[in-house]
Coordinates of C-alpha atoms in Angstrom, one line a residue:
Chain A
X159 CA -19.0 -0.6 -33.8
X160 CA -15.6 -0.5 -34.6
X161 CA -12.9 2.6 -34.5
X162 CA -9.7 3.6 -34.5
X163 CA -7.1 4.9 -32.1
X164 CA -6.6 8.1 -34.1
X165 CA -10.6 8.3 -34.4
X166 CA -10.8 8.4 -30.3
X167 CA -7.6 10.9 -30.6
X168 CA -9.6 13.3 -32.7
X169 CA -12.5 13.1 -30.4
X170 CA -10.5 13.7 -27.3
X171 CA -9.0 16.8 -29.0
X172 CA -12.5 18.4 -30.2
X173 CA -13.5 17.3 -26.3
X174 CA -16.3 15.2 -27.5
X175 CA -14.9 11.8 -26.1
X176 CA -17.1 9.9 -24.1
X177 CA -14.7 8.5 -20.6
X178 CA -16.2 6.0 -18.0
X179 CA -14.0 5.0 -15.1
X180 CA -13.9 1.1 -14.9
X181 CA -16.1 0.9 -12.2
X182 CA -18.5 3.3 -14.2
X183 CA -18.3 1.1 -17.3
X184 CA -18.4 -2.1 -15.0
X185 CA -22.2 -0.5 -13.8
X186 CA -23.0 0.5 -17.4
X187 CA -22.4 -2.9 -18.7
X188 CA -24.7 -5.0 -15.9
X189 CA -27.4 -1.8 -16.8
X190 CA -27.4 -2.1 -20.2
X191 CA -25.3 -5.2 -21.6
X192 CA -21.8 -5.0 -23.8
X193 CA -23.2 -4.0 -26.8
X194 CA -25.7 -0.8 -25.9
X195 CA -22.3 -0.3 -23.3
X196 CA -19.6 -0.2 -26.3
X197 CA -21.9 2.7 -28.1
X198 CA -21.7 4.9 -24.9
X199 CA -18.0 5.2 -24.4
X200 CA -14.4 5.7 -26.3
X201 CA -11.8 5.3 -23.1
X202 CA -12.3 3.2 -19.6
X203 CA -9.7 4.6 -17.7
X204 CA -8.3 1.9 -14.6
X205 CA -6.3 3.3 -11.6
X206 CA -3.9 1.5 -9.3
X207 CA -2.4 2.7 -5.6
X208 CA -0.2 -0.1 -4.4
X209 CA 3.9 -0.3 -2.6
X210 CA 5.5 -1.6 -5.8
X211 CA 9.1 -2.2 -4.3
X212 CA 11.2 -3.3 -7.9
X213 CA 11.0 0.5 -8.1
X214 CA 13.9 3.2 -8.5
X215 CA 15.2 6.4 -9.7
X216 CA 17.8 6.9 -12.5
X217 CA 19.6 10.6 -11.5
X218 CA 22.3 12.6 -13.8
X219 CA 23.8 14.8 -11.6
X220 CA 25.9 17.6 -13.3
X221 CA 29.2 17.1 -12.8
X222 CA 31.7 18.7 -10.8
X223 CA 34.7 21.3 -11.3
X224 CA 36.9 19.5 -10.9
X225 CA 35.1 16.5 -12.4
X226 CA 34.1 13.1 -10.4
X227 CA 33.7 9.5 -11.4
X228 CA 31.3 8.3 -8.9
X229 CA 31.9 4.6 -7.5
X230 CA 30.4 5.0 -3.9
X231 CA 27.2 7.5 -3.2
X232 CA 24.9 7.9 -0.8
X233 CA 21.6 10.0 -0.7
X234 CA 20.5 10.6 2.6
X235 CA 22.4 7.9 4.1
X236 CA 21.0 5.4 1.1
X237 CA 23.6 3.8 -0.5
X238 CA 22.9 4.2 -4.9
X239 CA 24.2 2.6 -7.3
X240 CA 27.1 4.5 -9.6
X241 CA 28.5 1.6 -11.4
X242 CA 27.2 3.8 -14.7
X243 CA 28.4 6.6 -16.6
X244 CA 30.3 9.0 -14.3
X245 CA 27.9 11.0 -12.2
X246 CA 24.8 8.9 -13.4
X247 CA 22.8 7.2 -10.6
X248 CA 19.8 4.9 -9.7
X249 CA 18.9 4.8 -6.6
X250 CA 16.3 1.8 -5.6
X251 CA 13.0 2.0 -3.8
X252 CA 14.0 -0.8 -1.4
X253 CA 17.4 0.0 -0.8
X254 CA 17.7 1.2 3.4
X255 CA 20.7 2.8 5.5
X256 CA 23.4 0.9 6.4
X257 CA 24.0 0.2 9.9
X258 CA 22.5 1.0 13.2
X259 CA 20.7 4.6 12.0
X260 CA 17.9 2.7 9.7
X261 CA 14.9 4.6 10.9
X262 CA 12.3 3.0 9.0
X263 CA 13.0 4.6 5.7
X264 CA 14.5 3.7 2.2
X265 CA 15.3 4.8 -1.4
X266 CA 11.6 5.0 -1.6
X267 CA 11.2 8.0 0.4
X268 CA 14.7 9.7 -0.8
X269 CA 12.2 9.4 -4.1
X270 CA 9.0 10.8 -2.5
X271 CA 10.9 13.5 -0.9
X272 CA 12.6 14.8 -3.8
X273 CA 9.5 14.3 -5.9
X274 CA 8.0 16.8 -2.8
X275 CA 10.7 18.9 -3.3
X276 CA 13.0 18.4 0.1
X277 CA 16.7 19.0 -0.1
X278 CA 18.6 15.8 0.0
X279 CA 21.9 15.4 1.7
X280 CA 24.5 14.2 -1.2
X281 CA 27.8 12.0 -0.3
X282 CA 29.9 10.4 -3.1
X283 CA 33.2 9.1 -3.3
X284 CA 35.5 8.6 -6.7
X285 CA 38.1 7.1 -8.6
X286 CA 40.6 9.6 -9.6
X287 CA 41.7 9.5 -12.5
X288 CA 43.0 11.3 -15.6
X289 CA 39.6 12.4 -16.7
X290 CA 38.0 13.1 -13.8
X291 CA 40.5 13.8 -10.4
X292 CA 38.4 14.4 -7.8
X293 CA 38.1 12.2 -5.0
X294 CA 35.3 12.7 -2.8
X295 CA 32.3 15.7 -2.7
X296 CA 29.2 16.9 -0.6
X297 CA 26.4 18.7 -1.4
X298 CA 22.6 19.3 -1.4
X299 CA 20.4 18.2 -4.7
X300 CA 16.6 19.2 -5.1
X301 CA 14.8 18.1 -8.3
X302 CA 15.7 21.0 -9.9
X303 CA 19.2 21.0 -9.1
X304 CA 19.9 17.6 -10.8
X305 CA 19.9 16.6 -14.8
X306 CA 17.9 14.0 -14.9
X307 CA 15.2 12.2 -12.9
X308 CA 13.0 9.5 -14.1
X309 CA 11.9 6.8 -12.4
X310 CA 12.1 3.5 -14.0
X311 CA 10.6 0.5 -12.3
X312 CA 11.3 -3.0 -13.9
X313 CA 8.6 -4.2 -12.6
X314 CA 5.0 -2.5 -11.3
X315 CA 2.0 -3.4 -12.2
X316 CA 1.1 -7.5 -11.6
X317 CA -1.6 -8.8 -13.4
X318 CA -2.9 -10.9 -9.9
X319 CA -1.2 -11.0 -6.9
X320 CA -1.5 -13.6 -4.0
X321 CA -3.0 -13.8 -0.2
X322 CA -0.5 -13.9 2.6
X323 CA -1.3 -15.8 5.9
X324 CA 0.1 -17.1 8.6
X325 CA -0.5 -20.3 10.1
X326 CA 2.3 -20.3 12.8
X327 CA 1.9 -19.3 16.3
X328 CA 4.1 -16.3 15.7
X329 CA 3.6 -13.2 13.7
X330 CA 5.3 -13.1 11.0
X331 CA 7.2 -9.5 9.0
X332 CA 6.8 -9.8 5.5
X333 CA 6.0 -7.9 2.2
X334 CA 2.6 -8.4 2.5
X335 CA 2.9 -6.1 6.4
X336 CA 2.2 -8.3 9.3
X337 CA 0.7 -11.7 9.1
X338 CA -0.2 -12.3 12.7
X339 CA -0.3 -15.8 14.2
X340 CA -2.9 -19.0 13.9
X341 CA -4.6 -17.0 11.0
X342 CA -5.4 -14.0 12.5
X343 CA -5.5 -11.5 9.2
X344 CA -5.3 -12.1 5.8
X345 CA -3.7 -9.6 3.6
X346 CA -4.5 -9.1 -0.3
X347 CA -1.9 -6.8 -2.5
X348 CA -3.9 -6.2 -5.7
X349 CA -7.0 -3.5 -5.7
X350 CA -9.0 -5.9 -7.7
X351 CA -11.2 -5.3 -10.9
X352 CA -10.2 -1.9 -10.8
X353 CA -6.7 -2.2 -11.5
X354 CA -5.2 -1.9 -15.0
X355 CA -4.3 -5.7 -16.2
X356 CA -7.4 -7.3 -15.2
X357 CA -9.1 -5.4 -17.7
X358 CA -7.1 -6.2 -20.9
X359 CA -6.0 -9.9 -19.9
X360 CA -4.5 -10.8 -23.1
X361 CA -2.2 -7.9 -23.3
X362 CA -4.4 -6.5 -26.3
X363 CA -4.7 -2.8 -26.2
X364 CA -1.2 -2.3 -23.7
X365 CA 2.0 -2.6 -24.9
X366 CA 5.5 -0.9 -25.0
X367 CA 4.9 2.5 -25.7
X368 CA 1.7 2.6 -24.3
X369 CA 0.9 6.3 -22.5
X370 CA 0.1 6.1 -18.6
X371 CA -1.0 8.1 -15.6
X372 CA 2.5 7.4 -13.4
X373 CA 2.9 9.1 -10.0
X374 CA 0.3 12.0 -11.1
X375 CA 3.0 12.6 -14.3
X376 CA 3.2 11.0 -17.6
X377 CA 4.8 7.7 -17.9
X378 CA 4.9 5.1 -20.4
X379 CA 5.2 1.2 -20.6
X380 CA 9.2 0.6 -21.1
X381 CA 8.8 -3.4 -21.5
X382 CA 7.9 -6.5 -19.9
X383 CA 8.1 -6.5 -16.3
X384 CA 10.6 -9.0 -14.2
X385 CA 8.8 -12.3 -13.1
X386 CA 6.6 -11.4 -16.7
X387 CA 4.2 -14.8 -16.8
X388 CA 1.6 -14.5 -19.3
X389 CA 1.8 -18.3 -19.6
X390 CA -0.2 -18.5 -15.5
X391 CA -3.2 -20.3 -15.6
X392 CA -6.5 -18.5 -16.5
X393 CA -10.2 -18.4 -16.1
X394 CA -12.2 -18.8 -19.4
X395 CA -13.1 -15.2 -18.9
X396 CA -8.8 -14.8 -19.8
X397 CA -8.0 -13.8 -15.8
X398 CA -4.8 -15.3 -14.4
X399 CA -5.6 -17.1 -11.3
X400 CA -2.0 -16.1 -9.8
X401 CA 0.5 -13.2 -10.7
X402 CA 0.9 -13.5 -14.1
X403 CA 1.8 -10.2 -16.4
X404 CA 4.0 -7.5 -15.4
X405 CA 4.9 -4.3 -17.1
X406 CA 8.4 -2.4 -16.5
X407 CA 6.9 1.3 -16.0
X408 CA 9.1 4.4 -17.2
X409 CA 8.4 8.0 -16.6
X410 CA 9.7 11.6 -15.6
X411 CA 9.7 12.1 -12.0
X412 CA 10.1 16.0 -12.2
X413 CA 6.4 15.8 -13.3
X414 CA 5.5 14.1 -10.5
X415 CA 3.4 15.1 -7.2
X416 CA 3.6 13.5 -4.0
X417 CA 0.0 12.6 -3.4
X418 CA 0.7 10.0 -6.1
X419 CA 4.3 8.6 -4.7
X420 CA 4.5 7.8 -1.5
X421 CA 7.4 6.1 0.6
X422 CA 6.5 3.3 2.8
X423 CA 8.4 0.8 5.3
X424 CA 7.3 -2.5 6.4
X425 CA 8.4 -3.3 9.8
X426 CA 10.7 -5.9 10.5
X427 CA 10.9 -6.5 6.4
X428 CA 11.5 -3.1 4.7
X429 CA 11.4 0.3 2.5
X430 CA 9.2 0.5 -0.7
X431 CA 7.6 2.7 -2.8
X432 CA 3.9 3.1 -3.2
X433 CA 2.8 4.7 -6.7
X434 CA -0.3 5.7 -8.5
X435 CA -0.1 4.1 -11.9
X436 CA -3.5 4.3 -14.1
X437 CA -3.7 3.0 -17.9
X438 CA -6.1 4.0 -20.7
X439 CA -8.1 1.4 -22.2
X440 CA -9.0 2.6 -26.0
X441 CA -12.9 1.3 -26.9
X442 CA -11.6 -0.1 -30.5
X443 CA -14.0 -2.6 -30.2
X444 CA -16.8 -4.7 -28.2
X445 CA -14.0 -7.0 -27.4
X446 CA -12.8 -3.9 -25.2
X447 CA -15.7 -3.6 -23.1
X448 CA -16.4 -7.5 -22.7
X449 CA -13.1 -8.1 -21.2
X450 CA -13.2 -4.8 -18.6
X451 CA -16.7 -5.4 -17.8
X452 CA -15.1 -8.4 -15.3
X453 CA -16.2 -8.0 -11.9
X454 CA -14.4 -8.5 -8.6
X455 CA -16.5 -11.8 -8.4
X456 CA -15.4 -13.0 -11.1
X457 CA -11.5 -12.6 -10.5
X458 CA -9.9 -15.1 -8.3
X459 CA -6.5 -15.8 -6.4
X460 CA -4.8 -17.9 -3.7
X461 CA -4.4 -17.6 -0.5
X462 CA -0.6 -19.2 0.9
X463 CA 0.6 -20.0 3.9
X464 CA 3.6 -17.3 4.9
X465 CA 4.8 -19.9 7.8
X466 CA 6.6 -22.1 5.2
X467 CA 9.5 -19.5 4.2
X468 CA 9.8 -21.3 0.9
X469 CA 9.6 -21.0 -2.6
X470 CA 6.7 -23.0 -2.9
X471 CA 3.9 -22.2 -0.3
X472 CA 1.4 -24.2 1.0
X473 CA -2.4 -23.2 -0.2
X474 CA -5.3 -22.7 1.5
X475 CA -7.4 -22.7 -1.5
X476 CA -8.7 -19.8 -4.0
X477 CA -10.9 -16.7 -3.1
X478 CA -12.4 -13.7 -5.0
X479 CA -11.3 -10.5 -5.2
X480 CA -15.4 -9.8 -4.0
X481 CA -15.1 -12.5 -0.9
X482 CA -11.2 -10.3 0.0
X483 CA -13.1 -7.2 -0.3
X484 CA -15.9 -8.1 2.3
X485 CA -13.3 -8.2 4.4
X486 CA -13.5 -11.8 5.8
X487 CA -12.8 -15.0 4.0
X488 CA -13.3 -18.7 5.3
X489 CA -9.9 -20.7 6.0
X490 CA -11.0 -23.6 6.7
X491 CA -14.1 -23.1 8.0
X492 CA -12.7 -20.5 10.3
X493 CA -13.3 -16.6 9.5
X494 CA -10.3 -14.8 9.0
X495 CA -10.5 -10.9 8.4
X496 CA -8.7 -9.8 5.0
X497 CA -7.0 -6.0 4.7
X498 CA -5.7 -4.8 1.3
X499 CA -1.9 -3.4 1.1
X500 CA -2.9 -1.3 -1.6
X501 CA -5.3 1.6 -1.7
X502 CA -8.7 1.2 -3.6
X503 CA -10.0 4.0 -2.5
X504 CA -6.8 5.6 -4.2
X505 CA -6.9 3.3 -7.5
X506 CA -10.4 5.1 -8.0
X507 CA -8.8 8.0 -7.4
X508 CA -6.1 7.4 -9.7
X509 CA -9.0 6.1 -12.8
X510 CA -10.8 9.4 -12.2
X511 CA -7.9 11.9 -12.2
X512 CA -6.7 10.1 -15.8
X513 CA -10.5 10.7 -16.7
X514 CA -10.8 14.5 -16.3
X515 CA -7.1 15.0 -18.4
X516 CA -8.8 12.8 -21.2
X517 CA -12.0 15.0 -20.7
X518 CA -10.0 17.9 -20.6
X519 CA -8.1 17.1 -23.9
X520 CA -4.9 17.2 -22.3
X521 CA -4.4 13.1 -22.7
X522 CA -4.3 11.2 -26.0
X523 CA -4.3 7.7 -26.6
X524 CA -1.1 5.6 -28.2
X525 CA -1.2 2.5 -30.3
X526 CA 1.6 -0.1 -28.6
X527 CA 5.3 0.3 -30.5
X528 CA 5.5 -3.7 -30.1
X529 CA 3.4 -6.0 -27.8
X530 CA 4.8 -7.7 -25.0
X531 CA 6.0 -11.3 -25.2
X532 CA 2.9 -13.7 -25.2
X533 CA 4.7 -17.1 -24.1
X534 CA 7.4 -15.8 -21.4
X535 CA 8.1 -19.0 -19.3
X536 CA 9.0 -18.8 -15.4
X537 CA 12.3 -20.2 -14.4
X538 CA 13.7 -20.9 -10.8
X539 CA 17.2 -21.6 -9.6
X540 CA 17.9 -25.0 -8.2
Chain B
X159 CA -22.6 6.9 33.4
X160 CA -19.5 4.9 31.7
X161 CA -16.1 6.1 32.7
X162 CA -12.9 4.7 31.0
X163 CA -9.9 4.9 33.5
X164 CA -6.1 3.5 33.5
X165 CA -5.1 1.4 36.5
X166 CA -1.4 0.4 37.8
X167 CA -0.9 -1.7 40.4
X168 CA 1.8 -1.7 43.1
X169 CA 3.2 -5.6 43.2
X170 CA 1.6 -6.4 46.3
X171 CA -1.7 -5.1 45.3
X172 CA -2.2 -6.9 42.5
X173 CA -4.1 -9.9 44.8
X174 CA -7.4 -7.7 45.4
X175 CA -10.4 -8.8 43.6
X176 CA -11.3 -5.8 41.9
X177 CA -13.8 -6.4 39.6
X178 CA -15.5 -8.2 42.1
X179 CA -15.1 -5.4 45.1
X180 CA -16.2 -3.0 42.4
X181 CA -19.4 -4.9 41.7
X182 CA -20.1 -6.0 45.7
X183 CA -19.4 -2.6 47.0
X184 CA -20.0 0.2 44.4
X185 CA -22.5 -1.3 42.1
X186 CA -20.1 -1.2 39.2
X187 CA -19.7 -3.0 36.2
X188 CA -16.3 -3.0 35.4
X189 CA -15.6 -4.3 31.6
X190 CA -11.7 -5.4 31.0
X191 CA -10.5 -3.6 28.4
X192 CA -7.0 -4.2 28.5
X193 CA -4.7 -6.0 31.1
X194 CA -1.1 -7.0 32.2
X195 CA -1.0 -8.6 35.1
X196 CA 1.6 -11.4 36.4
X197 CA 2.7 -12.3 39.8
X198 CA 5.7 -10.2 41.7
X199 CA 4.9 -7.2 38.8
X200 CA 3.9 -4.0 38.5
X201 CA 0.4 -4.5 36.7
X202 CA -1.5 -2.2 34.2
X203 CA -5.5 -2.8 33.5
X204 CA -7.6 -0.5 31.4
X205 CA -11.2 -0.3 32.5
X206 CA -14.6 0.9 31.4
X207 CA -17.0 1.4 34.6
X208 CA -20.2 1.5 34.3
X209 CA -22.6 2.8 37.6
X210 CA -24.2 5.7 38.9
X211 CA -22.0 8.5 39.3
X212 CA -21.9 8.9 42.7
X213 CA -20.6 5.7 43.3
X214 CA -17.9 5.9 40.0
X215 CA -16.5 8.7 42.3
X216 CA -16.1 6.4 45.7
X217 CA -15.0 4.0 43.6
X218 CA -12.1 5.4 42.6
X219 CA -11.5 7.2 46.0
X220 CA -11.3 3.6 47.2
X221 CA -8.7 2.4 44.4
X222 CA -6.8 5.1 45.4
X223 CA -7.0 4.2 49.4
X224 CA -5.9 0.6 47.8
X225 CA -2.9 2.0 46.5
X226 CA -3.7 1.6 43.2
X227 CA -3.0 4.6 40.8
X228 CA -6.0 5.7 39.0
X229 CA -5.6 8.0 35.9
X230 CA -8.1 9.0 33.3
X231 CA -6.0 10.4 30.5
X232 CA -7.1 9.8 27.3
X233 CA -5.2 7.6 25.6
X234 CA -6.2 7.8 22.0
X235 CA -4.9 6.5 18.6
X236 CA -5.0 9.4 16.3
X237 CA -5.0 9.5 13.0
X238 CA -2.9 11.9 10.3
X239 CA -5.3 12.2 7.5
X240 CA -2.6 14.1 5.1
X241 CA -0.1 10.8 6.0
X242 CA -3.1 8.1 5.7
X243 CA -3.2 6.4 2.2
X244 CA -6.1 5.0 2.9
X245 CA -4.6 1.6 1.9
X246 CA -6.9 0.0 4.8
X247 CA -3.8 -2.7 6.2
X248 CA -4.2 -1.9 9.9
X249 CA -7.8 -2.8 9.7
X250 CA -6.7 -6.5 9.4
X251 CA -5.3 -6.5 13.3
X252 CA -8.0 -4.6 14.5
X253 CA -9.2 -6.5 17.1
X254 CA -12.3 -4.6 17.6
X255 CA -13.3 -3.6 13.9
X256 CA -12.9 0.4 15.0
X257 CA -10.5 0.6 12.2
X258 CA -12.5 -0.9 8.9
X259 CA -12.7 0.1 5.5
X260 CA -15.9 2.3 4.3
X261 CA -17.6 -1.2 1.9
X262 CA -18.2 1.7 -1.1
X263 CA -15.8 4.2 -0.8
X264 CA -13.0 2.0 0.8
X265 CA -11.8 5.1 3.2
X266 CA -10.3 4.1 6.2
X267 CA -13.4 4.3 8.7
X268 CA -12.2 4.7 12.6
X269 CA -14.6 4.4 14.9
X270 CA -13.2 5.9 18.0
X271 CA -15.5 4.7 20.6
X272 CA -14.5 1.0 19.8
X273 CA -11.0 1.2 19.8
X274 CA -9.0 -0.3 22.5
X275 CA -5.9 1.3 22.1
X276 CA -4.1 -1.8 21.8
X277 CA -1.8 0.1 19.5
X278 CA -1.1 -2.9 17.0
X279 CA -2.4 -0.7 14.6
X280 CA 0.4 1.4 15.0
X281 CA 3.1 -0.4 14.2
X282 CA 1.5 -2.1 10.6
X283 CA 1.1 1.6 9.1
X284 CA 3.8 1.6 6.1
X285 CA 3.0 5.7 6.0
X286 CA 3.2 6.2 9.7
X287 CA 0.3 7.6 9.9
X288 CA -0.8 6.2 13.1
X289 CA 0.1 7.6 16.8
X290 CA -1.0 7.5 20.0
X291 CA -1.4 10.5 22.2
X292 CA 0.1 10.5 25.7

């Protein structure tokens, strides 16, 4: 059985569209096989909840009487960047404070809290000049008192994503939380099957353009993300065993709500940004179901050694996303008990909320504009 | 009966058996759950005492008549379920497995009467959802 985009469109308008969450379709397909599978559903939705810190905001503000040309800002004491038009911003997830006031907070929360509606404190400082005199100006901005607000993260979802642990007889801060001493915790970033990229490894069915659940709004894939690497090593089932694809995400915040973004700090290491992105998976063909069908145990990554602060790691081997979510793995013969960064229980979430707008008929489906480069390489500096 | 209480020792007290008085004299088992104790310092020790009830009571009349401050506030790590994300990272340096992840839901699971209150857990929550009351 073979159809369309447009053919799964028309159902999801007359509300006759069949939706399975990927763990849903992942059940039907051990029940009853691929093919018997494929003639029971049109859209497998897939739900991530994870800190994705290459995150940020762009903001137009309105501009000022007399007008300002922005060079220095700060929102809530976090510095933004206004090297852009005038009074146009962007204002990064990871950026903190400056100085001695950082209380454990970042452009990630400025974001959550003005996706939550808070009023945030406004400081900017100009170059006068012919077109726009004015020097300096405070105010107060809510969401609805600013032009735009979309967020646009060059780089969110990861295809895999490694183990952190630490082999050192000190705990160590990093992006991964806390990775306390002689391997006492092991901590995985990636939800596993459930999450969007496993489930279309080759980049089939997602592309730029491509329409997505983002922070409990619409959003859409913009482009490739940073550190793109379609070229990692895979499984024969087409699974990266390390991070691999990448998607830059795009949507508007205003639409937004706050259960789905989330700031978040990581002591001793930093602010980020934890978002609920979830991605439609069109049932074109049995092709579709095969690939999402993979299971947690069939998914695999590697666990390195945070001790060595280097570019290159030292590995302790590979491990399933099943054996991480047990929650203890074997290092070396020694048991070592694994926590996730990212929220499962808030993926699902995430897969089941984008399944009742497609059942309600409020979601359609889009065909990629263009498809994201195949044979991006990974450079280093040296 | 098992009674959980919070010890702190004056620096010249810290040289009394206790556990061993406790268990001689009162019939006590008293399980370490917690302790910081060095030489020529005030030193803190979390207990759970098990024994009749009778004797928990002389028992801690007699820490007391050692000088030894005996409180049994509650220290507990509490939990904000509208801050908790549920992302499950403080169950990693849970010592005790009170904090673990529900295998089918994946919602944080606390079990209270594990916990130890040794407060790591606090400080690895990226939401700040974990406290302790004092």
């Amino acid at each position: 059985m073979a159809q369309s985009i447009s053919d799964i469109n028309e159902k999801i308008k007359n509300l006759t569209a069949k939706v399975l969450t990927v763990s849903e379709l992942k059940q039907l397909v051990q029940a009853v096989g691929v093919k018997k599978a494929t003639a029971q559903v049109d859209v497998i939705t897939t739900g991530t909840f994870e800190p994705m810190e290459s995150s940020g905001a762009m903001i137009n503000l309105g501009q000022t009487d007399p007008p300002i040309k922005i060079r220095n800002c700060w929102l809530d004491g976090v510095s933004v960047y206004g090297g852009l038009g005038a009074v146009d911003l962007y204002l990064g997830a990871s950026q903190e404070p400056e100085g001695e006031t950082a209380m454990n907070r970042g452009g990630g929360h400025v974001i959550a809290d003005l996706i939550a509606g808070k009023s945030i404190n406004l400081k900017m400082i100009g170059k006068p000049n012919d077109c726009y005199p004015r020097p300096s100006f405070d105010t107060i901005i809510t969401k609805d008192s600013i032009n735009q607000f979309y967020l646009f993260n060059p780089r969110n979802l990861h295809q895999n994503f490694i183990v952190g642990v630490n082999s050192s007889d000190q705990t160590l801060y990093t992006y991964l939380g806390e990775l306390k001493p002689c391997l006492g915790n092991a901590v995985y970033a990636n939800p596993g099957a459930i999450a969007p990229l496993w489930n279309d490894p080759d980049l089939r069915l997602i592309g730029i353009g491509t329409k997505i659940f983002m922070g409990g709004g619409i959003g859409y894939v913009a482009w490739e993300g940073t550190q793109h690497f379609p070229l990692q090593k895979r499984l024969p089932n087409r699974t990266p065993v390390a991070p691999a694809a990448t998607l830059a995400l795009i949507g508007d915040a205003k639409q937004m709500q706050p259960q789905w973004v989330k700031g978040c700090y990581f002591r001793n290491y930093g602010a980020s940004l934890m978002i609920g992105v979830g991605i439609p998976l069109p049932v074109i063909d049995e092709e579709v179901v095969a690939k999402a069908s993979v299971s947690d145990a069939e998914i695999m990554t590697s666990v390195f050694d945070f001790a060595i602060a280097r570019r290159v790691k030292p590995s302790f081997g590979a491990v399933s996303y099943a054996e991480l979510k047990s929650g203890m793995i074997k290092i070396d013969g020694v048991k070592v008990r694994t926590a996730p960064i990212s929220s499962i229980y808030r993926s699902l979430q995430v897969a089941e909320t984008l399944k009742s707008w497609i059942l309600a008929g409020e979601f359609t489906l889009t065909e990629p504009v263009a498809f994201l480069a195949s044979d991006r390489s990974f450079v280093s500096q040296d | 009966m098992k009674q959980r209480v919070n010890l702190t020792f004056p620096k010249h007290s810290i040289s009394n058996p206790l556990a061993y008085r406790l268990a001689r004299d009162f019939n006590i088992a008293a399980n370490i759950i917690r302790a910081q104790i060095a030489p020529n310092q005030e030193g803190k020790m979390v207990l759970e005492l098990s024994g009749d009830i009778d004797q928990l009571e002389s028992a801690i009349e007699w820490m007391r008549s050692q000088e030894i401050e005996v409180s049994s506030d509650k220290r507990e790590i509490i939990i904000d379920e509208n801050l908790c994300v549920d992302c499950g990272l403080c169950t990693g340096v849970c010592p005790t497995t009170a904090l673990s992840l529900d295998p089918i839901s994946f919602r944080l699971d606390f079990r209270r009467s594990l916990c130890i209150v040794c407060e790591q857990c606090i400080s690895v929550c990226p939401v700040e959802a974990i406290s302790i009351n004092l």
